[in-house]
CSV table of C-alpha atoms in Angstrom, one decimal:
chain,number,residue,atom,x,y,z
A,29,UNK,CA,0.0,0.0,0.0
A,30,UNK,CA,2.9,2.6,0.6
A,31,UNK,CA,3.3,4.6,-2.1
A,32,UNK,CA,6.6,5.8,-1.6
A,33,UNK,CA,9.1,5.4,-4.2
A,34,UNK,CA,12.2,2.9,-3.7
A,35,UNK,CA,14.5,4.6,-1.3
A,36,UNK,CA,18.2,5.5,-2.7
A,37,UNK,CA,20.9,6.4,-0.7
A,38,UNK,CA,21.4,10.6,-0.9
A,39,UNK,CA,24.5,12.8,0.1
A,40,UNK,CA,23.6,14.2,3.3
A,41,UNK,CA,22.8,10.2,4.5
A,42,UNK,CA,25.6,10.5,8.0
A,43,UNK,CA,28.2,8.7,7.5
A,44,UNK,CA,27.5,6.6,4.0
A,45,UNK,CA,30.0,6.9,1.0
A,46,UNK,CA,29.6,9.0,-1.5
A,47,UNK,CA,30.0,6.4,-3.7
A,48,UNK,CA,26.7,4.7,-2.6
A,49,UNK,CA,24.6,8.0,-4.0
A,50,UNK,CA,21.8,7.1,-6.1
A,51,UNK,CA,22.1,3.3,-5.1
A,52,UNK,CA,18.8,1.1,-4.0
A,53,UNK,CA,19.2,0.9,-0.2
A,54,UNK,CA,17.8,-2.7,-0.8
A,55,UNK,CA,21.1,-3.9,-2.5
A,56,UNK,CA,23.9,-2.3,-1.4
A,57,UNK,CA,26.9,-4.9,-1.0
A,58,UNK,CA,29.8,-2.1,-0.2
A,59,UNK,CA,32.4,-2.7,2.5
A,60,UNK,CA,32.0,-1.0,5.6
A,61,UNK,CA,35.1,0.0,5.5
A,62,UNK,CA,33.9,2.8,2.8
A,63,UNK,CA,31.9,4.5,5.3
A,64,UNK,CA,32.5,7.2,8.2
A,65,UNK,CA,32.4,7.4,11.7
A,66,UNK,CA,30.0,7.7,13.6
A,67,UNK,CA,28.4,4.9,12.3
A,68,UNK,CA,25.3,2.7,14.0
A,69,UNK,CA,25.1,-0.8,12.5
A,70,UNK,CA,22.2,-3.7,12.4
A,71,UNK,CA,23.8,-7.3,12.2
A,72,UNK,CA,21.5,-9.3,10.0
A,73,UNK,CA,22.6,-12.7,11.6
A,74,UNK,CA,21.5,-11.7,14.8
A,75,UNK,CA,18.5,-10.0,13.8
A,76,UNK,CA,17.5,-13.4,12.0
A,77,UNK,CA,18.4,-15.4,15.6
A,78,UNK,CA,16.2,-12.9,17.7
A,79,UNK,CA,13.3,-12.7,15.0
A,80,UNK,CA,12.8,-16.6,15.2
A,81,UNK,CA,13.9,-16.9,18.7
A,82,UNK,CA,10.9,-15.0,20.0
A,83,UNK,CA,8.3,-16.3,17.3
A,84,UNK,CA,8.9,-20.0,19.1
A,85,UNK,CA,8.4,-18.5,22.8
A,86,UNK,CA,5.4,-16.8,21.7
A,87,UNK,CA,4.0,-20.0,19.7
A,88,UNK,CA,4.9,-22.5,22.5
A,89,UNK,CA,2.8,-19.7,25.2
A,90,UNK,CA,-0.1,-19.7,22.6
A,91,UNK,CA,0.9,-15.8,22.7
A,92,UNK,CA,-0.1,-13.3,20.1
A,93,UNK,CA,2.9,-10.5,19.2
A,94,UNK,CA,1.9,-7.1,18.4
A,95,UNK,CA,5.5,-5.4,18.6
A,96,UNK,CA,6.0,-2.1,19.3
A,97,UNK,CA,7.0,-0.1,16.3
A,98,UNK,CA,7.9,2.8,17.7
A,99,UNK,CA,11.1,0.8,18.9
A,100,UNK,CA,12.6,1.0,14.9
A,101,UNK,CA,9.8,3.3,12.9
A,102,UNK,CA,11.3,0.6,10.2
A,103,UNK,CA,8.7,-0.7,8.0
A,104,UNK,CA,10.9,-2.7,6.4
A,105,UNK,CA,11.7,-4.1,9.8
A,106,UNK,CA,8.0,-4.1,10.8
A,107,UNK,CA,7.3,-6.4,7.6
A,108,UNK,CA,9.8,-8.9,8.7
A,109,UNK,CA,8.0,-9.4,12.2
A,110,UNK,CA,4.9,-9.4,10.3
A,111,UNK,CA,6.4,-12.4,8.2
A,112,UNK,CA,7.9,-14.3,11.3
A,113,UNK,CA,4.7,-14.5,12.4
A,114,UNK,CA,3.7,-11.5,14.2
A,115,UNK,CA,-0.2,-10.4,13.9
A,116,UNK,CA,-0.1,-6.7,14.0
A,117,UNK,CA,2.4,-3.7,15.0
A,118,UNK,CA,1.7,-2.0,17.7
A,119,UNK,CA,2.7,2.1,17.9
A,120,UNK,CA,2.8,5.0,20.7
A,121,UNK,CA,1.3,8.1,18.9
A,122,UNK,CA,-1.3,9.0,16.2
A,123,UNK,CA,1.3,10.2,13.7
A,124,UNK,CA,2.9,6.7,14.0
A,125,UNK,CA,-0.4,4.7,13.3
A,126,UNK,CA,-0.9,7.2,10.3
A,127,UNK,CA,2.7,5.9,9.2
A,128,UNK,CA,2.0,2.1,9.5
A,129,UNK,CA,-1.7,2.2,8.3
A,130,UNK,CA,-0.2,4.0,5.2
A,131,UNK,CA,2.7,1.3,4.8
A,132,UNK,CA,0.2,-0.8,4.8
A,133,UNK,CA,0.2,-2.6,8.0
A,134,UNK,CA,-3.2,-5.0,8.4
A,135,UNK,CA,-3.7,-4.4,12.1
A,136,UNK,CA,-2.6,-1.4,14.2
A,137,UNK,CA,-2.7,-0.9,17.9
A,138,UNK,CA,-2.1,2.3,19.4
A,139,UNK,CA,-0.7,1.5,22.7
A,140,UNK,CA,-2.0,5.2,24.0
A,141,UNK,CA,-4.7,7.6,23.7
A,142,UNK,CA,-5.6,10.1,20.4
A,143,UNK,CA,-6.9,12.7,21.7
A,144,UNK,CA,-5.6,15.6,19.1
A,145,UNK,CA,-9.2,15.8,16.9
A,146,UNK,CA,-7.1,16.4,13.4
A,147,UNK,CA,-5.1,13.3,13.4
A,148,UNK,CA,-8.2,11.3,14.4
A,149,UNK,CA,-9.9,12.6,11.4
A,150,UNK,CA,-7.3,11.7,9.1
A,151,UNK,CA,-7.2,8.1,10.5
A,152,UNK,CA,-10.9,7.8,10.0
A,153,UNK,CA,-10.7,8.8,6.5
A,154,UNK,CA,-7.6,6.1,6.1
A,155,UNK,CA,-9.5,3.4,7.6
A,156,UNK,CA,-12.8,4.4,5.7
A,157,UNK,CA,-10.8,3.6,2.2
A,158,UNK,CA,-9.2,0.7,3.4
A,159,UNK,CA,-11.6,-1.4,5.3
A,160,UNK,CA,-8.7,-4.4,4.9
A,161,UNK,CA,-7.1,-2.6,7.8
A,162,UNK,CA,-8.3,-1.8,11.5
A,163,UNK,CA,-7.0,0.4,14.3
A,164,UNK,CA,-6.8,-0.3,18.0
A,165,UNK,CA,-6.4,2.9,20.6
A,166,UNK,CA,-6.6,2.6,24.6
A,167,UNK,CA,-8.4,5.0,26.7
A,168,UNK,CA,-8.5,5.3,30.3
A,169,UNK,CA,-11.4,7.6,31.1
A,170,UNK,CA,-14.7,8.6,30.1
A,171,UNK,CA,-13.4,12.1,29.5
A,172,UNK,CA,-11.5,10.2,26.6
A,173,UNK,CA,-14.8,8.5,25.1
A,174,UNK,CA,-16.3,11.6,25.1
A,175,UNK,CA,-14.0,13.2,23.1
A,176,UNK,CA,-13.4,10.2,20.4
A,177,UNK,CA,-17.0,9.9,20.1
A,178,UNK,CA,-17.4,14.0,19.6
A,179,UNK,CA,-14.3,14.3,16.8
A,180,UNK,CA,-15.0,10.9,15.0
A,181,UNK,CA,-17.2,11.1,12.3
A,182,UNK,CA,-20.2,9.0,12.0
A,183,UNK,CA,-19.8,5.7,11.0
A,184,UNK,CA,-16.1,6.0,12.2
A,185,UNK,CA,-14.9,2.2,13.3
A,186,UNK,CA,-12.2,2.4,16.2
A,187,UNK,CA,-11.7,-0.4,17.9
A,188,UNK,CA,-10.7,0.6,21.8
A,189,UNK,CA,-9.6,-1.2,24.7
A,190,UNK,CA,-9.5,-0.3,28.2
A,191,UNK,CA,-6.7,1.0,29.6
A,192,UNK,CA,-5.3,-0.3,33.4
A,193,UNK,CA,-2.8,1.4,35.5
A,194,UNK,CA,-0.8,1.0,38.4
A,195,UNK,CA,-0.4,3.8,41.9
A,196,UNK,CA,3.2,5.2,40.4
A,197,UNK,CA,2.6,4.1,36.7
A,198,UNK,CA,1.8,5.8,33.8
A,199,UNK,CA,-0.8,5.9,31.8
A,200,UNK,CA,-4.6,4.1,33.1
A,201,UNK,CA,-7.1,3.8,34.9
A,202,UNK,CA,-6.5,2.9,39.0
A,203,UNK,CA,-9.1,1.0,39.6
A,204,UNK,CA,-11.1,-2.3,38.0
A,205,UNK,CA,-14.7,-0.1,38.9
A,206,UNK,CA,-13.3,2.9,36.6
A,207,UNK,CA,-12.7,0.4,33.9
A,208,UNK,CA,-15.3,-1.3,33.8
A,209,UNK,CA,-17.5,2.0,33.7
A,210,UNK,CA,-15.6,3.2,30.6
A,211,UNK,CA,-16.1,-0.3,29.1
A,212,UNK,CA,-19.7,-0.2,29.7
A,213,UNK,CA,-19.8,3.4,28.0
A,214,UNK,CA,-17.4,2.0,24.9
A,215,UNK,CA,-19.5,-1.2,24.6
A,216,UNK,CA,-22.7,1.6,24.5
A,217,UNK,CA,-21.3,3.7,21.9
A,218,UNK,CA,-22.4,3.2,17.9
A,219,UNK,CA,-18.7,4.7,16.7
A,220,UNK,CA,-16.2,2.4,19.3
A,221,UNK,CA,-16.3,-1.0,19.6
A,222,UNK,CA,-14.7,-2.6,22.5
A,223,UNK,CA,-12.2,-5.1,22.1
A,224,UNK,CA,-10.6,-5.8,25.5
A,225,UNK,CA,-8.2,-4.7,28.0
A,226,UNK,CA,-4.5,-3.3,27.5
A,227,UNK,CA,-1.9,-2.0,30.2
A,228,UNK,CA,1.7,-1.5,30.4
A,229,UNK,CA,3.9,-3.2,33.6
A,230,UNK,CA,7.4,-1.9,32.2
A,231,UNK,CA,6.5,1.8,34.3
A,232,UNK,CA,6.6,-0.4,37.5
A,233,UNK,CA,9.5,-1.5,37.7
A,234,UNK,CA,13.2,-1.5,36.3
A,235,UNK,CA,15.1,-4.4,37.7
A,236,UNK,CA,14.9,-8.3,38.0
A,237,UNK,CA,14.9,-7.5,42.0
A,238,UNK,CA,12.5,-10.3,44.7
A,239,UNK,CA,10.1,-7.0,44.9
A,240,UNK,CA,9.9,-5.9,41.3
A,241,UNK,CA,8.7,-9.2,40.3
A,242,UNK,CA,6.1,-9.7,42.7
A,243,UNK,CA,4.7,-5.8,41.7
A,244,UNK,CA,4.7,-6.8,37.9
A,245,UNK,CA,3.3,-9.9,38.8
A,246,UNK,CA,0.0,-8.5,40.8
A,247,UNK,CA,-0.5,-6.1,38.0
A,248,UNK,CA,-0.6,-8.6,34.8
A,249,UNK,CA,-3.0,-10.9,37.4
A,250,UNK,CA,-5.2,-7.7,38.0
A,251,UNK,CA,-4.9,-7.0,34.1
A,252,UNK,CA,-6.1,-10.5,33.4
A,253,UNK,CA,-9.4,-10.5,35.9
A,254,UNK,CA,-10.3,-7.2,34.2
A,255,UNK,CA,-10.8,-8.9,31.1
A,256,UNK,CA,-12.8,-11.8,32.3
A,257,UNK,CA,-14.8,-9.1,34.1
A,258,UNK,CA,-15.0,-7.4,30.5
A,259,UNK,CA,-15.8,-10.4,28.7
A,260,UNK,CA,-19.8,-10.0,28.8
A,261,UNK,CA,-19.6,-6.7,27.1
A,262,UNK,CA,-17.4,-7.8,24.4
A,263,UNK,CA,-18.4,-9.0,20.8
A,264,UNK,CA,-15.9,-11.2,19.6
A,265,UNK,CA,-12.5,-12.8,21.0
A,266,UNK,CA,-11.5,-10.2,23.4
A,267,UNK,CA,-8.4,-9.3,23.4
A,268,UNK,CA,-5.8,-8.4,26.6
A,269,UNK,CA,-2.2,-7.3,25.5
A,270,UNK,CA,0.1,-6.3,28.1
A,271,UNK,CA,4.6,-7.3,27.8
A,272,UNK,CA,7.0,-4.9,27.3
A,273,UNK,CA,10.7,-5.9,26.5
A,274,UNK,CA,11.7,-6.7,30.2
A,275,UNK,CA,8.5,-8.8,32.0
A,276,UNK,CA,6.7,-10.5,29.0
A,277,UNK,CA,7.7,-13.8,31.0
A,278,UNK,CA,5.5,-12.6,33.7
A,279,UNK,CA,2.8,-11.3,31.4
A,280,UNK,CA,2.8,-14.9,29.9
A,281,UNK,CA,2.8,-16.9,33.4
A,282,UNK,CA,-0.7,-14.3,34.2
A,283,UNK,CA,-2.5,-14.6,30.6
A,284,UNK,CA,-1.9,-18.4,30.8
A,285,UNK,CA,-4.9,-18.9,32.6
A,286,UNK,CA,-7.0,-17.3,30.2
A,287,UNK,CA,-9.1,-19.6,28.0
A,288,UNK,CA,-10.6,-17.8,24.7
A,289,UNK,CA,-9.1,-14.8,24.2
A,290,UNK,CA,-6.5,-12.9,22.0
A,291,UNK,CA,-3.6,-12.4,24.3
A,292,UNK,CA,-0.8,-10.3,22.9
A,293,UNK,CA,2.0,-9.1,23.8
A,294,UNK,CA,4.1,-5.9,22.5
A,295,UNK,CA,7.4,-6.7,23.6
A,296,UNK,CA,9.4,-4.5,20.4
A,297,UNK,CA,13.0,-4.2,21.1
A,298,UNK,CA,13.7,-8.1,21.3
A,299,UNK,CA,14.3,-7.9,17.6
A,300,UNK,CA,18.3,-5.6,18.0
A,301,UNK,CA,17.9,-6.7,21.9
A,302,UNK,CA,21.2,-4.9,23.3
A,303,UNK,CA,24.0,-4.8,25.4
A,304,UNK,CA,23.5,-2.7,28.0
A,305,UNK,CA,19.6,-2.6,30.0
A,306,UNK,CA,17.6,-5.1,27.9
A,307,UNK,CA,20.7,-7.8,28.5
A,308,UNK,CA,20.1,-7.0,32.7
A,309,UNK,CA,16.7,-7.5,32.5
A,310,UNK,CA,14.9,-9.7,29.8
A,311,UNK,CA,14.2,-13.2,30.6
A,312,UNK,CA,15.7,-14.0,27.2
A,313,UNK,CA,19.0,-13.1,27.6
A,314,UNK,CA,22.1,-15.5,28.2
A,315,UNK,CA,23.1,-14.0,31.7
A,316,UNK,CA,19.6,-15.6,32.6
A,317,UNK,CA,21.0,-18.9,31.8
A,318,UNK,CA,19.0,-19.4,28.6
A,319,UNK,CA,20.7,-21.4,26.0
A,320,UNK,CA,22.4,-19.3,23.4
A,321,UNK,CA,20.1,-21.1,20.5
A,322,UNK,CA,16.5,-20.0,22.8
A,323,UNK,CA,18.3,-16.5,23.5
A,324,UNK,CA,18.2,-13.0,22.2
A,325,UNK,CA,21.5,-11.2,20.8
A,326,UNK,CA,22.9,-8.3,20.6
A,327,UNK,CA,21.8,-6.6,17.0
A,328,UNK,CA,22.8,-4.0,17.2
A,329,UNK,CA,26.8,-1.9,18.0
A,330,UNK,CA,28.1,1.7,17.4
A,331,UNK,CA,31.4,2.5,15.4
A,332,UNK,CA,33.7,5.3,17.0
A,333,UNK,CA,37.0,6.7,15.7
A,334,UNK,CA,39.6,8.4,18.5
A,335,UNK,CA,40.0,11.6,17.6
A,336,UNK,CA,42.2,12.7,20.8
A,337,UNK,CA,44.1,11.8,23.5
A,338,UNK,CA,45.0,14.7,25.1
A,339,UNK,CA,46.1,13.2,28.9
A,340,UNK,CA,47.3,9.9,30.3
A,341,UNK,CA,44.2,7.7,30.6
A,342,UNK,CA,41.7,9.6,28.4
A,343,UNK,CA,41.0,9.2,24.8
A,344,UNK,CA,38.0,10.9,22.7
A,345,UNK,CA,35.9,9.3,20.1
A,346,UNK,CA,33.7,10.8,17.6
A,347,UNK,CA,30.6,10.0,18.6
A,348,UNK,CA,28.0,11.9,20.9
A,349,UNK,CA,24.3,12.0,22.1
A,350,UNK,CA,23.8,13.1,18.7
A,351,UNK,CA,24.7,9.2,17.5
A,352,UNK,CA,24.3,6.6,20.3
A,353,UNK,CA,21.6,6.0,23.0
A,354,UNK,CA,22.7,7.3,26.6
A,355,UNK,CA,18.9,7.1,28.7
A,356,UNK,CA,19.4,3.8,29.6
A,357,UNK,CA,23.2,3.5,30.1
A,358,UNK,CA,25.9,5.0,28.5
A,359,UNK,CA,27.8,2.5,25.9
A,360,UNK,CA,30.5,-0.4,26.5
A,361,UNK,CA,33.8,-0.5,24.5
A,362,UNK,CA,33.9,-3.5,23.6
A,363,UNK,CA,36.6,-3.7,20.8
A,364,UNK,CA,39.2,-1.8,18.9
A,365,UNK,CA,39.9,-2.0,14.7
A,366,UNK,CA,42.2,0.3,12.9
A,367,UNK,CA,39.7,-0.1,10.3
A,368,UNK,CA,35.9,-0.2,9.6
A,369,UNK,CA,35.3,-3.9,9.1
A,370,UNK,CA,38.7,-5.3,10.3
A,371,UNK,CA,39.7,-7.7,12.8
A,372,UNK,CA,38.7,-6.4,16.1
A,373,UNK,CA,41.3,-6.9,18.9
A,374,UNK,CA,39.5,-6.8,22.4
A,375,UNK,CA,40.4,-4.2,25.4
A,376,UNK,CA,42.6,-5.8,27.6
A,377,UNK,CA,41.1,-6.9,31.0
A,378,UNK,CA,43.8,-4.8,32.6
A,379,UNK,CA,43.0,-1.5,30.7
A,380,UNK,CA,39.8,-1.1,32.9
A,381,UNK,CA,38.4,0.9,29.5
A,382,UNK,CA,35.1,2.6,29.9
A,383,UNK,CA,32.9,5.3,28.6
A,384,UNK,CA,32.0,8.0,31.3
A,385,UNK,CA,29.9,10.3,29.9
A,386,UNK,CA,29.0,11.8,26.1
A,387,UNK,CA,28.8,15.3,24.9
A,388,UNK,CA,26.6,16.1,22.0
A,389,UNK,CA,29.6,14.4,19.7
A,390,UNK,CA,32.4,13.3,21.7
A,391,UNK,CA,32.5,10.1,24.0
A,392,UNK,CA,34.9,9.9,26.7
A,393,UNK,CA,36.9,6.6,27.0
A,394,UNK,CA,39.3,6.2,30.1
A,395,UNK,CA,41.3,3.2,30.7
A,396,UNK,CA,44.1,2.9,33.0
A,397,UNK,CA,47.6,1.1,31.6
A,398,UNK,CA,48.1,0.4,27.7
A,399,UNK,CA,44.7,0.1,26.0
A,400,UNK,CA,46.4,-0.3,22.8
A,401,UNK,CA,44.6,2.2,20.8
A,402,UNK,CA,46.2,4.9,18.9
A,403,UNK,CA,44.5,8.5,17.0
A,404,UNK,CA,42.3,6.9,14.1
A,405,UNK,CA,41.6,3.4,15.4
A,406,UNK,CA,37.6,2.6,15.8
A,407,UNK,CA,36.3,1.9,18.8
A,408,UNK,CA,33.5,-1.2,18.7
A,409,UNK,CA,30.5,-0.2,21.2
A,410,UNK,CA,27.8,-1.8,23.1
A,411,UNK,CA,24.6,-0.1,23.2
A,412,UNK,CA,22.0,0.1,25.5
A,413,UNK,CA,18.2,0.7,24.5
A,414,UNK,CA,17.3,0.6,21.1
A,415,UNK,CA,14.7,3.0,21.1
A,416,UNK,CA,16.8,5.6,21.5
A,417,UNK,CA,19.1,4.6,19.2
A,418,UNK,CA,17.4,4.5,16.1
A,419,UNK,CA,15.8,7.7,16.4
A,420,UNK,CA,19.6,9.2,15.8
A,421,UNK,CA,19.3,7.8,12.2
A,422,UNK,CA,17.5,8.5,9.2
A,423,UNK,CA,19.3,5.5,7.3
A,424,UNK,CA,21.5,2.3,9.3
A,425,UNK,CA,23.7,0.6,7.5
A,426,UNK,CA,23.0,-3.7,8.1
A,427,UNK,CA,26.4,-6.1,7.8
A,428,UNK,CA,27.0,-9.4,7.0
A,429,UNK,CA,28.0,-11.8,9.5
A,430,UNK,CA,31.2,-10.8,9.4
A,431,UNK,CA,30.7,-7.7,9.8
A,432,UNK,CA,32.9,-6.5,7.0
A,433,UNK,CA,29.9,-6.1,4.4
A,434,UNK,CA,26.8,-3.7,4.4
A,435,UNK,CA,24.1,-6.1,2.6
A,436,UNK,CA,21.6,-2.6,2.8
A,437,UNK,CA,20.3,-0.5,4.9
A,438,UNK,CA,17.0,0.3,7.0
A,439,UNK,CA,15.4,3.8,6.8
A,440,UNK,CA,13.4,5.3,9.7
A,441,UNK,CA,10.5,7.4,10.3
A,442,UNK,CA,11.0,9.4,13.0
């Protein structure tokens, strides 16, 4: 359905070759050593691993996956979940389900409230040309039904599901009697149809701790009797989707129970994973002793040049906030090259190298001893949280196995 025209690679792309101008982005096959630092990279191998890694848990579970786009705003990457098995993409505003019902995605959920009146509009008129497609958006009070039903035109169809929170969450409604009245008022309503509930147990907590567990746990139980409590209101297979990137174990154990309905999770960055806060804390990781074969990798890995090394123990590289994530933990060095797509040579344990902070486009590497790097070698980095990683790049270069190849590259929407 999209109707944009075949992506080429253009000059002001950051840090790809001139030489690549006017090429297909889909078939690029140019060595990586032709490009520039900074540089963010996807490793197809490992994106392969994590894409059929989490279609079996899912499928063994009897789970639906809705992932989050907003994670990538890739399509391309979006259609490869979609062909792995995943049922939908889920997204975070009403700009971004304008973007994926226009790329032509079948189902959309909105993992938030519309409330802005002109993008609803324009989503109405998208969905009234394409009836092949439907949109899912939460809301968590009446005040919300009020407003889609007054900015929707008539014979709009919105699908809607109510919206749970948590006492120090986000987003939701606090309380099962609150829900249920905005269900009751949804179910009532000739332009929303209710499909279920939705909630969102990543704002609870942010570690694997005893405590964390057991306040994740309550909620996705208290998510699942909402539903059953829903169910008499609902046409249909209701649906209940819940299962960020950190807990959709727990989200699993809690929707087990459940006996006809659509449970899905949303779970989006499993698909680069990283190295940094989604390694500490998903249950698919290997430092939770899952076999490398039934665990998610690391996709994803910076590229940084040393530009400086203007004391004993300090060396500065050429990337910034302006190139690699920092929210969720700053990066890892994890190897050196002297050039792009080389052999790396790993720090040495005794060099104790680590980043300590970023400016907008240096990084700050201090080791102690001989790290064996010298002005102009490339720096190899581990990154933490993908989401905010991608949104640095209009275009991101994807490498062989190797590593020594870019195969193409995946534009973003952001």
């Amino acid at each position: 359905m999209s109707q944009q025209v075949q992506r080429t690679v253009e000059l002001l792309d950051k840090s790809f070759p001139a030489g690549l101008v006017g090429r297909p982005i889909t078939a690029l096959e140019a060595p990586l050593a032709d490009f520039s630092t900074p540089l963010l990279v996807l490793d197809e191998q490992a994106m392969a691993h994590n894409l059929q890694v989490m279609a079996a848990w899912t499928s063994e579970r009897g789970l639906e996956l809705m992932p989050h786009g907003k994670t990538t705003m890739a399509p391309v990457l979006w259609r490869r979940q979609l062909d792995a098995g995943c049922t939908g993409i889920t997204v975070a505003t009403g700009w971004q389900a304008d973007v994926a019902l226009r790329e032509g995605i079948p189902t959309v959920q909105l993992a938030n409230a519309c409330t802005d009146p002109a993008l609803l509009r324009r989503l109405a008129a998208h969905l009234a040309e394409h009836p092949e497609q439907e949109l899912v958006c939460w809301a968590d009070s009446l005040a919300t039904v009020d407003l889609l039903e007054r900015e929707l035109p008539d014979g709009s169809r919105l699908g809607v599901l109510v919206e749970l929170g948590a006492d120090g969450g986000r987003t939701g409604t606090r309380d099962e009697a609150t829900a249920v009245a905005i269900a009751e008022r949804i179910a009532a309503s000739t332009t929303l149809t209710l499909y279920g509930a939705a909630g969102y147990e990543g704002a609870l907590a942010h570690d694997r701790a005893e405590e964390s567990l057991r306040v994740v746990g309550a909620y996705c139980d208290a998510l699942a009797a909402l539903v059953e409590r829903l169910r008499p209101l609902i046409d249909g297979t209701p649906w209940v989707t819940a299962g960020g990137s950190a807990y959709f174990d727990l989200v699993a154990a809690s929707f087990e129970p459940l006996t006809d309905v659509r449970a899905i999770l949303r779970s989006g960055a499993y698909i680069v994973h990283d190295s940094g806060f989604y390694r500490g804390i998903s249950p698919l990781d290997t430092t939770r002793e899952v076999a490398t074969e039934q665990a998610l990798l690391p996709a994803m890995r910076a590229y940084a040049r040393v530009v400086s090394m203007p004391e004993p123990g300090l060396a500065l590289l050429d990337a910034g906030k302006r190139d690699v994530p920092f929210d969720e933990g700053l990066p890892t060095p994890v190897a050196v090259v002297s050039r792009l797509g080389g052999a790396e040579r790993p720090f040495a344990p005794e060099a104790s190298a680590e980043i300590t902070a970023l400016n907008d486009q240096h990084t700050f590497l201090r080791y102690t001893g001989d790290p064996g790097i010298a002005i102009g070698d490339v720096v190899t980095l581990g990154l933490s949280h993908p989401c905010t990683a991608f949104d640095k790049w209009r275009l991101i270069p994807v490498v062989d196995a190797d590593g020594s190849t870019v195969l193409e590259a995946v534009e973003t929407f952001f």
